[in-house]
Amino acid sequence: MSDRNRTIVSRGNSPWWHQTTMAVFCGSTLFALPVIGNAQQSQSDDDYRLSPVTVNAQAVGDDNADTILARELWVGGKVATSIQDTPASVSVITEKEIEQRNAKTTEEVLQYTPGVTTGYYASDDRNDYFTIRGFQATTYRDGMTLGSMRGVREEPYAYERIEVLRGANSTLFGPADPGGSVNFVSKRPRFESFGEGYLGFGSFDHQEVGLDIGDTLGDTVAWRLTGKAKDSSYEYDHSDDDDQFIMGGLTWEPTDRTSATLIFDYLNRDGTANSGGYPFDREYDRSDFFGEPNYNYHDVERTNVTGLFTHDFDNGLIFRGNVRYSDLTDDYGYVYLTDSAGRVGSEVDRGYIGSDTDAEELIGNAMLQYDADLGEVDSSTVAGVEFRDGESTGYSVYAAGTPIDIDDPVYSGAPATLTPYNHVKQEYDTRAVFLQQNFSFYDTFVVTAGVRNDDLDLSSTDYLTGTSDSDDFSETTWRGALTYIINPEVSTYVSYVESVAPPTIGVTPERGKQYEVGVKYSPLWTDALFSAAIYDLTREDVGIAVTQDDGTIDQQTVGEYRVRGLDLEVKAEVTENLSVIGGYTYMQPKVEEGSITVSGTAVPIDGNDIEIAPRHSVMLWGYYTLPDLDMSFGLGARYTGTYYFGSANDAKSEAATLFDAAYNYQFLPNTDFSVNVTNLLDEQHVVGSGTADYYNQGREIFAKVRYHW
């Protein structure tokens, strides 16, 4: 706890599955497909075998620092699988793209990814908020779950790529939200000398320094050190947005078929939660703050130790093992507005909440993969086990807040007393087994099938009531796909996948299923990948948050949601000097059946649109380099159509287009100066609404000088 005047606390105590979710994003046969030679692939033919799985235990894969166009899906390990022939709708945001756009949060990284909606609580800057195909998504790091996006805002500088898989996927990852998955791939040691350092300054007193260096120790050991420190504020008054991050890694490769990597990282964030938005009656300046400077805070510390191991027995058999230990503290205090449309006068009610959360866990997996060449048929089989053991303790409090005069704000400080409403220790013990089988016929057809069973034992102890409770679940999910490789440029697929959301004690787990048909085109005449997918995604036993008339938020289970839609994407290095990223999404987000209860009255929502699910969204980013002048220019546009703020469909957003820009000048060898501007025209509109309105983030300018080698 810091020395600020506060009594307790952090974000409300989330269910254990919102802290971490058992999953795996490893084992290349999860996406196993034959690879046809492609003129744009950077690897030699020796890096691949013509089979359902493309494996090279030592392959570096895509050069994420030098291209926006990934050709492989890494699936959390040193395994390269062809994106073009993967029977799923996927996107990869490389380190180069992150650098071009200077994306500082996960939301900003994902802003140009089709199917993803970001920033719907943008002025409430505590966490990263995004959905995929209208539903929540589950996050992973190096194939192992990070839990929900709430609580810990990830540091993009730690990652060399971020992979997005759209749609339900529990057969691949275990219990997961139906919208899709986001996998962060950590920067790892490389067997070469490299590095960069930078200094940056920007809006809202933003000061930042970063370092990323690496080298070898002899012929078999490589190391890497990555760090960043930031001293900044948010766009509203009385705020902090400070963080420190450091990560170190060692890789040992005694032979070309064995690799072991150890990664340690530490993240410390010291932030200020906003005041829950802005009043309803008019548009306010984003700098206004209606919370309490001595109580609104959000402090997070997280430590991870990760081990990754691969060994190729050189007889078709490969072993992979991954493990991570995590320790987290998350302290949160929040004074928030509870406005109402019928309010009279300038005083707005407020509430006080907060909690302290401590959590630790150990997760890991072990897999055996066997590839066999059976003449005109190639086979690849993966069998594996996973485990996750952990516990979390949360202590949460609330108090009725003192109203604030929005025309003449006077801060009253932290509350004199806070009432505990939750003090619970939760423990979870999960085990999983899975099997994936892939057959490639005549280098043309690929059949993919998978099954997975997750056993989850949950228990909780309520220290306020002195009671304990427990529950256990056994959930099985299935997956199947058929891929047709038309020629080296075009592949098509049809797939069926299932999901089951991480359960809680006494609650029926949400289940999802998705049917998808897609096509991918990688022309030989240019370095580009075009993809299109249509899908039908259903989610049953949906749990949602419903705002009551008195401003309280109630968790309710409703019936069935369904989203049908289309995703289009292009990523292209059009010429040596021009790159283009673009996407379009169309969704039909409908409530198939269900009702909500508002202030004791049942309100049918059958036929309504799902909340925070725009029917149309378009994104386009271009980056052009003037080689003779060593200058580069970037310009992007993001259009988001209208969507409803809640399942009752009684309030709706405006359609809006935001522009971003970038400039880079290499004024000395290996030294460049860059400027990035987000929301170039400083457009302001309401992106979310509950007990108050939330505005999109305003214009932000960031400049930095970087030296690299």
XYZ file of C-alpha atoms in Angstrom:
709
model
C 0.000 0.000 0.000
C 1.296 3.460 -0.753
C 1.365 6.305 1.767
C -1.656 7.991 0.225
C -4.645 8.442 2.516
C -6.706 5.366 1.837
C -8.095 2.586 3.918
C -7.924 -0.377 1.553
C -8.119 -1.484 -1.706
C -8.159 -2.403 -5.395
C -10.476 -3.642 -8.042
C -13.519 -5.594 -6.857
C -12.710 -9.211 -6.095
C -13.100 -10.953 -9.424
C -13.905 -14.641 -9.621
C -10.804 -16.822 -9.661
C -11.204 -17.484 -13.348
C -10.931 -13.766 -14.085
C -7.511 -13.825 -12.488
C -6.154 -16.753 -14.457
C -7.539 -19.339 -16.819
C -6.110 -22.777 -17.491
C -5.103 -23.041 -21.119
C -2.390 -23.849 -23.609
C -1.349 -22.199 -26.789
C 1.341 -24.747 -27.587
C 1.708 -27.775 -29.769
C 1.842 -26.930 -33.432
C -0.631 -29.546 -34.475
C -3.334 -27.510 -32.877
C -3.137 -25.659 -36.164
C -1.509 -28.464 -38.117
C -1.638 -28.149 -41.855
C 0.530 -28.903 -44.854
C 2.772 -26.114 -46.008
C 3.108 -25.389 -49.677
C 6.229 -23.577 -50.844
C 5.660 -19.836 -50.946
C 7.854 -17.260 -52.575
C 7.344 -14.896 -49.673
C 8.454 -17.238 -46.882
C 11.702 -16.148 -45.309
C 12.770 -19.645 -44.258
C 14.597 -22.165 -46.404
C 12.918 -25.383 -47.476
C 14.829 -27.215 -44.745
C 12.792 -25.384 -42.129
C 9.653 -27.253 -43.141
C 8.536 -30.703 -44.066
C 5.560 -31.165 -46.348
C 3.214 -32.477 -43.693
C 0.376 -31.367 -41.461
C 2.902 -29.775 -39.121
C 5.744 -27.399 -39.837
C 8.390 -27.845 -37.204
C 11.908 -26.644 -36.663
C 12.776 -26.588 -32.987
C 15.451 -23.948 -33.548
C 13.642 -21.819 -36.132
C 13.643 -18.103 -35.435
C 10.564 -17.798 -37.627
C 9.309 -14.425 -38.791
C 11.600 -11.471 -38.272
C 9.073 -9.496 -36.270
C 11.288 -6.410 -36.053
C 11.556 -6.037 -39.833
C 8.138 -6.929 -41.257
C 4.459 -6.266 -40.592
C 3.533 -9.467 -42.418
C 3.850 -12.621 -40.359
C 3.857 -15.913 -42.229
C 3.717 -18.185 -39.218
C 1.687 -18.720 -36.100
C 4.082 -19.458 -33.271
C 1.475 -20.871 -30.870
C 3.544 -20.087 -27.813
C 6.668 -22.118 -28.568
C 9.484 -22.260 -31.084
C 7.170 -23.821 -33.613
C 6.246 -22.265 -36.932
C 2.919 -23.120 -38.557
C 1.701 -21.571 -41.770
C -0.898 -18.847 -41.199
C -2.099 -19.201 -44.768
C -3.062 -22.843 -44.196
C -4.356 -22.553 -40.639
C -8.096 -23.469 -40.446
C -8.989 -20.442 -38.335
C -9.277 -16.671 -38.604
C -6.035 -15.300 -37.145
C -4.059 -12.051 -37.075
C -0.491 -11.359 -35.978
C 0.684 -7.919 -34.875
C 4.471 -7.872 -35.190
C 7.045 -5.828 -33.315
C 7.522 -3.654 -36.399
C 3.828 -2.780 -36.558
C 3.759 -2.007 -32.825
C 6.780 0.266 -33.313
C 5.297 2.035 -36.362
C 2.115 2.921 -34.482
C 3.841 3.338 -31.082
C 1.108 1.205 -29.498
C 1.484 1.589 -25.728
C -1.343 -0.651 -24.490
C -2.994 -3.864 -25.626
C -6.013 -1.847 -26.752
C -3.828 0.284 -29.013
C -2.053 -2.806 -30.362
C -5.411 -4.346 -31.349
C -7.025 -1.207 -32.803
C -6.261 -2.186 -36.396
C -7.322 -5.840 -36.054
C -10.667 -6.857 -37.638
C -13.241 -8.425 -35.354
C -11.853 -6.600 -32.301
C -13.700 -3.788 -30.512
C -11.552 -1.712 -28.142
C -11.771 1.320 -25.920
C -15.419 1.228 -24.829
C -14.392 2.464 -21.349
C -11.497 4.476 -22.757
C -11.596 7.405 -20.312
C -11.612 4.910 -17.433
C -7.965 4.038 -17.889
C -7.537 1.278 -15.310
C -7.350 -1.695 -17.655
C -7.383 -2.900 -21.237
C -10.926 -3.371 -22.532
C -11.653 -5.247 -25.753
C -13.940 -7.872 -27.221
C -13.587 -10.213 -30.193
C -16.633 -10.946 -32.342
C -18.871 -9.318 -29.749
C -17.713 -11.431 -26.782
C -14.991 -11.340 -24.173
C -11.598 -12.810 -25.087
C -9.055 -14.728 -23.018
C -5.404 -13.642 -22.872
C -2.267 -15.781 -22.850
C 1.457 -15.329 -22.686
C 3.700 -17.828 -24.420
C 0.755 -20.168 -24.588
C -0.141 -20.070 -20.896
C -3.093 -18.135 -19.565
C -2.874 -14.632 -18.122
C -6.471 -14.628 -16.943
C -8.838 -11.858 -17.950
C -7.609 -8.491 -19.212
C -8.862 -6.858 -16.033
C -6.385 -6.162 -13.260
C -3.097 -6.170 -15.173
C -2.515 -3.960 -18.183
C 0.138 -5.740 -20.235
C 3.348 -4.048 -21.412
C 3.653 -4.293 -25.246
C 7.403 -3.548 -25.118
C 7.861 -7.011 -23.603
C 6.568 -8.786 -26.702
C 7.902 -9.420 -30.181
C 4.460 -10.272 -31.529
C 0.840 -10.562 -30.434
C -1.317 -13.288 -31.976
C -5.105 -13.042 -32.222
C -7.319 -16.060 -32.815
C -10.950 -15.177 -33.458
C -13.712 -17.452 -32.200
C -14.373 -20.180 -29.645
C -11.362 -22.375 -28.899
C -11.482 -24.458 -25.690
C -10.247 -27.595 -27.455
C -7.052 -25.668 -28.104
C -6.740 -23.720 -24.880
C -8.998 -25.157 -22.208
C -11.635 -23.011 -20.452
C -11.797 -19.760 -22.406
C -14.183 -16.988 -23.348
C -15.996 -17.571 -26.665
C -14.873 -14.440 -28.495
C -11.335 -15.624 -29.070
C -7.813 -15.534 -27.702
C -4.900 -13.119 -27.615
C -1.448 -14.656 -27.165
C 1.521 -12.446 -26.221
C 4.865 -13.870 -27.416
C 7.711 -12.751 -25.161
C 10.942 -11.323 -26.476
C 13.538 -14.071 -26.173
C 17.309 -14.281 -26.428
C 18.768 -14.493 -29.942
C 22.157 -15.860 -30.957
C 23.468 -12.515 -32.142
C 24.491 -9.153 -30.723
C 21.713 -6.556 -30.934
C 20.113 -3.773 -28.987
C 18.309 -0.463 -28.771
C 17.798 2.344 -26.308
C 15.382 5.251 -26.447
C 14.168 8.377 -24.679
C 10.603 9.616 -25.132
C 8.426 12.577 -24.164
C 4.772 13.285 -24.779
C 1.415 14.631 -23.747
C 0.292 14.670 -20.096
C 3.866 15.061 -18.753
C 4.864 11.751 -20.311
C 8.544 10.819 -19.841
C 9.861 7.405 -20.790
C 13.105 5.458 -21.210
C 13.561 1.969 -22.665
C 16.344 -0.550 -23.284
C 16.424 -3.881 -25.152
C 19.831 -5.580 -25.552
C 21.144 -9.092 -26.102
C 24.225 -11.122 -27.003
C 25.748 -14.590 -26.755
C 27.853 -16.320 -24.104
C 29.907 -18.758 -26.089
C 28.282 -20.915 -28.762
C 25.397 -22.407 -26.782
C 24.050 -19.637 -24.504
C 22.294 -16.379 -25.407
C 20.918 -13.664 -23.115
C 18.532 -10.733 -23.381
C 17.608 -7.829 -21.110
C 14.550 -5.644 -21.725
C 13.417 -2.765 -19.542
C 11.208 0.302 -19.539
C 10.353 3.053 -17.063
C 7.600 5.646 -17.448
C 6.603 8.716 -15.433
C 3.340 10.148 -16.738
C -0.223 11.233 -16.060
C -3.558 10.510 -17.681
C -5.525 13.189 -19.491
C -7.601 13.920 -16.382
C -6.452 15.935 -13.364
C -4.953 14.455 -10.186
C -3.735 11.324 -11.963
C -0.634 9.146 -12.213
C 0.248 6.704 -14.971
C 3.648 5.390 -13.897
C 5.149 1.995 -14.530
C 8.411 0.083 -14.426
C 9.104 -3.141 -16.285
C 12.168 -5.368 -16.481
C 12.636 -8.752 -18.144
C 15.691 -10.965 -18.463
C 16.110 -14.195 -20.396
C 18.674 -16.960 -20.931
C 18.519 -19.562 -23.692
C 20.682 -22.702 -23.752
C 20.925 -24.651 -27.010
C 23.504 -27.424 -26.608
C 22.495 -28.941 -29.961
C 20.413 -27.856 -32.928
C 17.550 -30.013 -31.619
C 17.413 -29.000 -27.954
C 16.475 -25.617 -26.534
C 15.788 -24.441 -22.981
C 14.795 -20.862 -22.104
C 14.346 -19.204 -18.708
C 12.582 -15.813 -18.523
C 12.130 -13.586 -15.474
C 9.993 -10.443 -15.588
C 8.685 -7.873 -13.111
C 5.927 -5.305 -13.732
C 5.011 -2.453 -11.372
C 2.180 -0.052 -12.218
C 1.115 2.949 -10.146
C -2.004 4.515 -11.600
C -5.033 6.603 -10.771
C -8.482 5.251 -11.521
C -10.776 7.784 -13.150
C -14.027 8.828 -11.486
C -16.198 6.334 -13.328
C -16.850 8.574 -16.302
C -18.626 11.911 -16.697
C -22.171 13.170 -15.926
C -24.966 12.635 -18.422
C -26.255 16.203 -18.819
C -23.640 17.618 -21.220
C -20.233 17.050 -22.742
C -17.406 17.618 -20.274
C -13.722 18.283 -20.717
C -11.680 15.100 -20.435
C -9.429 16.795 -17.871
C -12.283 16.992 -15.328
C -11.937 14.684 -12.337
C -14.852 13.942 -10.008
C -13.258 11.276 -7.811
C -10.995 11.802 -4.796
C -7.262 12.499 -5.296
C -6.518 10.782 -1.955
C -8.467 7.633 -2.739
C -8.620 6.921 -6.481
C -5.658 4.655 -7.149
C -4.689 1.387 -8.831
C -1.356 -0.228 -7.934
C -0.215 -3.530 -9.426
C 2.902 -5.633 -8.902
C 3.464 -8.876 -10.794
C 6.421 -11.244 -10.981
C 6.717 -14.131 -13.442
C 9.307 -16.872 -13.840
C 8.844 -18.896 -17.046
C 10.599 -21.973 -18.385
C 10.281 -23.240 -21.977
C 11.844 -26.492 -23.231
C 11.885 -28.288 -26.597
C 13.674 -31.433 -27.737
C 13.453 -33.034 -31.193
C 14.378 -36.743 -31.093
C 15.026 -36.680 -34.883
C 12.721 -39.617 -35.505
C 9.410 -37.783 -35.876
C 8.997 -37.420 -32.109
C 9.185 -34.025 -30.397
C 8.758 -33.170 -26.708
C 7.696 -29.731 -25.435
C 7.263 -28.531 -21.891
C 6.364 -25.101 -20.486
C 5.897 -23.874 -16.927
C 5.319 -20.512 -15.235
C 5.115 -19.316 -11.647
C 3.319 -16.000 -11.031
C 2.852 -13.776 -7.992
C 0.467 -10.813 -8.093
C -0.734 -8.031 -5.821
C -3.487 -5.729 -7.023
C -4.619 -2.813 -4.829
C -7.449 -0.621 -5.921
C -9.520 2.289 -4.588
C -12.246 3.955 -6.573
C -14.649 6.846 -6.036
C -17.095 6.814 -8.922
C -20.078 8.820 -10.168
C -23.621 7.421 -9.999
C -25.491 9.909 -12.113
C -29.100 9.595 -13.290
C -30.898 11.030 -16.303
C -33.506 12.683 -14.081
C -31.034 14.460 -11.786
C -31.905 18.042 -10.821
C -29.170 20.487 -9.844
C -25.400 20.209 -10.089
C -24.747 17.660 -7.305
C -24.023 14.118 -8.478
C -24.007 11.099 -6.173
C -20.872 8.994 -5.807
C -19.836 5.643 -4.359
C -16.644 4.295 -2.790
C -15.343 0.809 -3.519
C -12.016 -0.954 -3.400
C -10.135 -4.126 -2.647
C -6.764 -5.690 -1.984
C -6.029 -8.875 -3.913
C -3.088 -11.261 -3.602
C -2.676 -14.238 -5.924
C -0.110 -16.816 -6.888
C -0.170 -19.771 -9.209
C 1.862 -22.427 -10.971
C 0.800 -23.502 -14.461
C 2.404 -25.728 -17.070
C 2.037 -28.323 -19.773
C 3.879 -31.241 -21.368
C 3.300 -32.522 -24.912
C 4.524 -35.256 -27.212
C 4.166 -34.774 -30.938
C 4.703 -37.535 -33.489
C 4.868 -36.893 -37.232
C 4.796 -39.694 -39.792
C 5.099 -39.787 -43.578
C 2.741 -42.457 -44.922
C 3.354 -41.939 -48.597
C 0.613 -39.737 -49.999
C -0.735 -39.229 -46.475
C 1.041 -37.351 -43.713
C 0.002 -37.761 -40.090
C 0.678 -35.620 -37.054
C -0.477 -36.478 -33.545
C -0.155 -34.468 -30.344
C -1.021 -35.777 -26.903
C -0.554 -33.653 -23.829
C -1.363 -32.866 -20.230
C -1.743 -29.533 -18.483
C -2.044 -28.375 -14.908
C -2.806 -25.189 -13.024
C -2.689 -24.748 -9.253
C -3.254 -21.444 -7.550
C -5.019 -19.362 -4.973
C -6.145 -15.796 -4.504
C -7.329 -13.810 -1.509
C -9.430 -10.699 -1.938
C -10.680 -8.187 0.616
C -13.265 -5.742 -0.740
C -15.039 -2.765 0.823
C -17.622 -0.141 -0.032
C -19.135 3.036 1.366
C -21.820 5.492 0.349
C -20.031 8.403 -1.256
C -20.461 12.076 -0.589
C -22.034 13.903 -3.576
C -19.872 16.290 -5.563
C -20.842 19.589 -7.157
C -19.820 19.165 -10.782
C -19.911 22.914 -11.382
C -17.637 23.640 -8.405
C -15.892 20.395 -7.337
C -14.664 20.302 -3.732
C -12.833 17.127 -2.733
C -13.750 15.636 0.647
C -11.017 12.998 0.952
C -11.176 9.290 1.640
C -14.210 7.958 3.524
C -14.056 7.814 7.318
C -15.316 4.232 7.399
C -15.604 1.472 4.843
C -17.805 -1.604 5.113
C -16.288 -4.967 4.114
C -18.551 -6.873 1.736
C -16.177 -9.565 0.567
C -13.204 -11.355 2.128
C -12.697 -14.621 0.317
C -9.861 -17.028 -0.311
C -10.278 -19.032 -3.500
C -8.278 -22.078 -4.523
C -8.270 -23.880 -7.830
C -6.739 -27.126 -8.973
C -7.156 -27.972 -12.652
C -5.938 -30.850 -14.795
C -6.416 -31.405 -18.505
C -5.649 -33.995 -21.154
C -5.945 -33.428 -24.871
C -5.420 -35.187 -28.177
C -5.087 -33.633 -31.612
C -4.899 -35.599 -34.868
C -4.205 -34.280 -38.346
C -4.048 -36.026 -41.699
C -2.830 -34.457 -44.937
C -3.952 -36.197 -48.130
C -1.984 -35.684 -51.349
C -0.774 -32.292 -50.147
C -4.258 -30.996 -50.923
C -6.746 -31.903 -48.210
C -6.162 -31.671 -44.474
C -8.452 -33.176 -41.862
C -8.047 -31.825 -38.324
C -9.753 -33.256 -35.235
C -9.289 -32.633 -31.529
C -10.781 -33.447 -28.151
C -9.955 -32.108 -24.714
C -11.162 -32.734 -21.186
C -10.633 -30.269 -18.321
C -11.192 -31.280 -14.694
C -11.498 -28.334 -12.317
C -11.685 -28.473 -8.526
C -12.704 -25.156 -6.949
C -12.998 -24.163 -3.309
C -13.594 -20.930 -1.423
C -13.492 -19.763 2.170
C -15.570 -16.750 3.190
C -13.867 -15.095 6.179
C -16.809 -12.752 6.767
C -19.351 -15.538 7.257
C -16.983 -18.297 8.340
C -18.332 -20.622 5.629
C -16.652 -22.700 2.947
C -17.861 -23.996 -0.381
C -16.502 -26.141 -3.192
C -17.423 -27.450 -6.612
C -15.917 -29.558 -9.361
C -16.410 -29.597 -13.098
C -15.476 -31.928 -15.915
C -15.840 -30.276 -19.309
C -15.139 -31.858 -22.710
C -14.853 -29.877 -25.926
C -14.412 -30.911 -29.558
C -12.921 -29.416 -32.688
C -12.899 -30.382 -36.350
C -11.756 -28.767 -39.604
C -11.266 -29.534 -43.271
C -8.776 -27.521 -45.319
C -8.445 -27.532 -49.105
C -5.137 -26.303 -50.520
C -6.212 -25.088 -53.955
C -2.702 -24.032 -55.005
C 0.375 -22.404 -53.439
C -1.493 -19.093 -53.332
C -4.994 -20.026 -52.124
C -6.355 -22.201 -49.317
C -9.878 -22.570 -47.973
C -11.291 -24.210 -44.868
C -14.430 -25.070 -42.943
C -14.299 -25.594 -39.184
C -16.345 -26.307 -36.070
C -15.036 -25.425 -32.597
C -16.432 -25.369 -29.058
C -15.696 -23.348 -25.950
C -16.528 -23.479 -22.269
C -15.934 -20.382 -20.151
C -13.994 -20.700 -16.892
C -16.633 -21.710 -14.320
C -17.445 -20.429 -10.835
C -18.795 -22.329 -7.857
C -22.489 -23.121 -8.209
C -22.856 -21.546 -11.651
C -23.454 -23.395 -14.919
C -20.469 -22.679 -17.190
C -21.140 -20.699 -20.324
C -20.678 -22.752 -23.471
C -20.047 -21.593 -27.001
C -19.829 -23.100 -30.453
C -18.753 -21.687 -33.770
C -19.063 -22.673 -37.434
C -16.651 -20.892 -39.783
C -15.778 -20.890 -43.493
C -12.701 -19.026 -44.675
C -10.296 -18.388 -47.522
C -6.722 -17.063 -47.549
C -4.825 -15.707 -50.527
C -1.083 -15.114 -50.635
C -0.192 -13.895 -54.150
C 3.183 -14.874 -55.530
C 3.598 -11.482 -57.205
C 3.782 -9.504 -53.960
C 4.452 -9.978 -50.263
C 0.869 -9.951 -48.969
C -1.779 -12.029 -47.261
C -5.517 -11.533 -47.801
C -8.032 -13.398 -45.646
C -11.816 -13.629 -45.364
C -14.017 -15.572 -42.951
C -17.750 -15.882 -42.313
C -18.913 -17.376 -39.031
C -21.851 -18.281 -36.809
C -20.967 -18.034 -33.104
C -23.393 -18.940 -30.303
C -22.982 -18.413 -26.551
C -25.302 -20.072 -24.020
C -26.018 -19.372 -20.316
C -24.643 -15.866 -20.745
C -23.650 -13.892 -17.647
C -23.844 -10.102 -17.921
C -23.697 -7.011 -15.714
C -26.975 -5.066 -15.499
C -27.087 -1.479 -14.169
C -30.064 -0.900 -11.876
C -32.042 2.321 -11.531
C -30.245 3.157 -8.262
C -26.838 2.883 -9.935
C -25.890 -0.532 -8.533
C -24.627 -3.206 -10.915
C -26.123 -6.679 -10.752
C -24.609 -9.845 -12.280
C -27.318 -11.840 -14.049
C -27.511 -14.962 -16.188
C -29.588 -14.656 -19.335
C -30.280 -17.041 -22.206
C -28.500 -17.306 -25.536
C -26.480 -14.838 -27.622
C -25.615 -15.309 -31.283
C -23.267 -13.424 -33.592
C -23.028 -14.021 -37.316
C -20.522 -12.046 -39.272
C -17.735 -11.461 -41.748
C -14.076 -10.563 -41.168
C -11.775 -9.308 -43.944
C -8.080 -8.518 -43.522
C -5.083 -7.571 -45.633
C -1.468 -7.158 -44.590
C 0.944 -6.303 -47.369
C 4.473 -5.094 -47.950
C 3.334 -3.566 -51.243
C 6.799 -2.332 -52.162
C 10.084 -2.036 -50.326
C 8.917 1.378 -49.119
C 5.154 0.968 -48.668
C 3.202 -1.256 -46.277
C -0.555 -1.439 -45.795
C -2.747 -2.941 -43.065
C -6.508 -3.026 -43.463
C -9.625 -4.757 -42.243
C -13.406 -4.758 -42.268
C -15.882 -6.444 -39.917
C -19.618 -6.944 -40.244
C -21.582 -8.449 -37.341
C -25.207 -9.373 -36.657
C -25.125 -9.510 -32.826
C -28.471 -10.768 -31.547
C -29.952 -11.960 -28.253
C -31.687 -15.182 -29.260
C -33.521 -15.637 -25.969
C -33.430 -14.195 -22.474
C -34.507 -11.412 -20.138
C -32.924 -9.153 -17.543
C -34.257 -7.855 -14.240
C -34.154 -4.116 -13.619
C -35.319 -2.893 -10.211
C -37.432 -6.012 -9.711
C -39.056 -5.962 -13.138
C -38.303 -8.582 -15.791
C -37.394 -6.964 -19.113
C -37.400 -9.240 -22.192
C -34.376 -8.703 -24.429
C -35.129 -11.278 -27.138
C -34.200 -9.856 -30.512
C -32.095 -7.033 -29.066
C -28.557 -6.368 -30.189
C -25.729 -7.572 -27.971
C -24.059 -4.708 -26.139
C -20.726 -3.250 -27.348
C -20.988 -5.011 -30.716
C -20.901 -2.586 -33.679
C -22.318 -3.977 -36.902
C -19.646 -2.291 -39.014
C -16.034 -1.416 -38.356
C -13.243 -0.497 -40.771
C -9.552 0.117 -40.206
C -6.710 1.123 -42.548
C -3.063 1.950 -41.824
C -0.432 2.905 -44.390
C 3.281 3.546 -43.873
C 5.536 5.009 -46.564
C 9.306 5.580 -46.551
C 11.162 8.156 -48.659
C 14.465 6.295 -48.995
C 16.470 9.212 -50.373
C 15.479 11.374 -47.387
C 15.458 8.640 -44.709
C 11.959 9.780 -43.741
C 8.811 7.744 -43.152
C 5.177 8.782 -42.821
C 2.242 6.826 -41.436
C -1.465 7.571 -41.525
C -4.334 5.481 -40.199
C -8.111 5.675 -39.909
C -10.412 3.689 -37.611
C -14.166 3.681 -38.169
C -16.494 2.164 -35.570
C -20.210 1.971 -36.261
C -22.947 2.482 -33.694
C -23.563 -0.041 -30.905
C -25.743 -0.297 -27.820
C -24.280 0.311 -24.367
C -26.447 -2.309 -22.649
C -28.525 -5.379 -23.428
C -31.745 -3.380 -22.915
C -30.800 -1.354 -26.037
C -31.970 1.901 -24.439
C -28.829 3.918 -25.221
C -26.603 3.901 -28.268
C -23.196 5.222 -29.304
C -22.436 7.433 -32.275
C -20.541 6.179 -35.298
C -17.093 7.746 -35.329
C -13.867 7.841 -37.330
C -10.533 8.494 -35.626
C -7.232 9.244 -37.336
C -3.674 8.442 -36.265
C -0.393 9.644 -37.736
C 3.317 8.859 -37.535
C 6.592 10.445 -38.648
C 10.119 9.019 -38.508
C 13.441 10.590 -39.526
C 16.767 8.772 -39.424
C 19.061 11.750 -38.881
C 22.188 9.720 -38.042
C 23.236 6.127 -38.785
C 21.202 3.772 -36.565
C 19.560 6.791 -34.904
C 16.063 8.049 -35.587
C 13.571 10.568 -34.304
C 9.867 9.706 -34.381
C 6.561 11.375 -33.554
C 3.239 9.550 -33.166
C -0.174 11.165 -32.775
C -3.279 9.209 -31.801
C -6.746 10.682 -32.370
C -5.180 13.312 -34.586
C -8.280 15.551 -34.765
C -9.073 15.182 -31.036
C -12.539 13.737 -31.735
C -14.644 13.320 -28.566
C -17.719 11.114 -28.198
C -19.360 8.730 -25.734
C -18.074 5.152 -26.104
C -19.670 3.601 -23.028
C -22.370 4.394 -20.494
C -23.514 2.954 -17.179
C -23.754 5.078 -14.058
C -21.951 7.783 -16.077
C -20.668 8.387 -19.616
C -17.254 7.309 -20.830
C -15.464 9.276 -23.551
C -12.906 7.998 -26.027
C -9.318 8.958 -25.353
C -8.242 12.381 -26.589
C -5.366 13.399 -28.800
C -1.994 12.247 -27.544
C 1.425 13.158 -28.984
C 4.571 11.169 -28.254
C 8.099 11.826 -29.549
C 11.209 9.755 -29.021
C 14.830 9.401 -30.052
C 16.034 5.835 -30.568
C 19.491 4.367 -31.150
C 19.660 0.765 -32.323
C 22.226 -1.688 -33.594
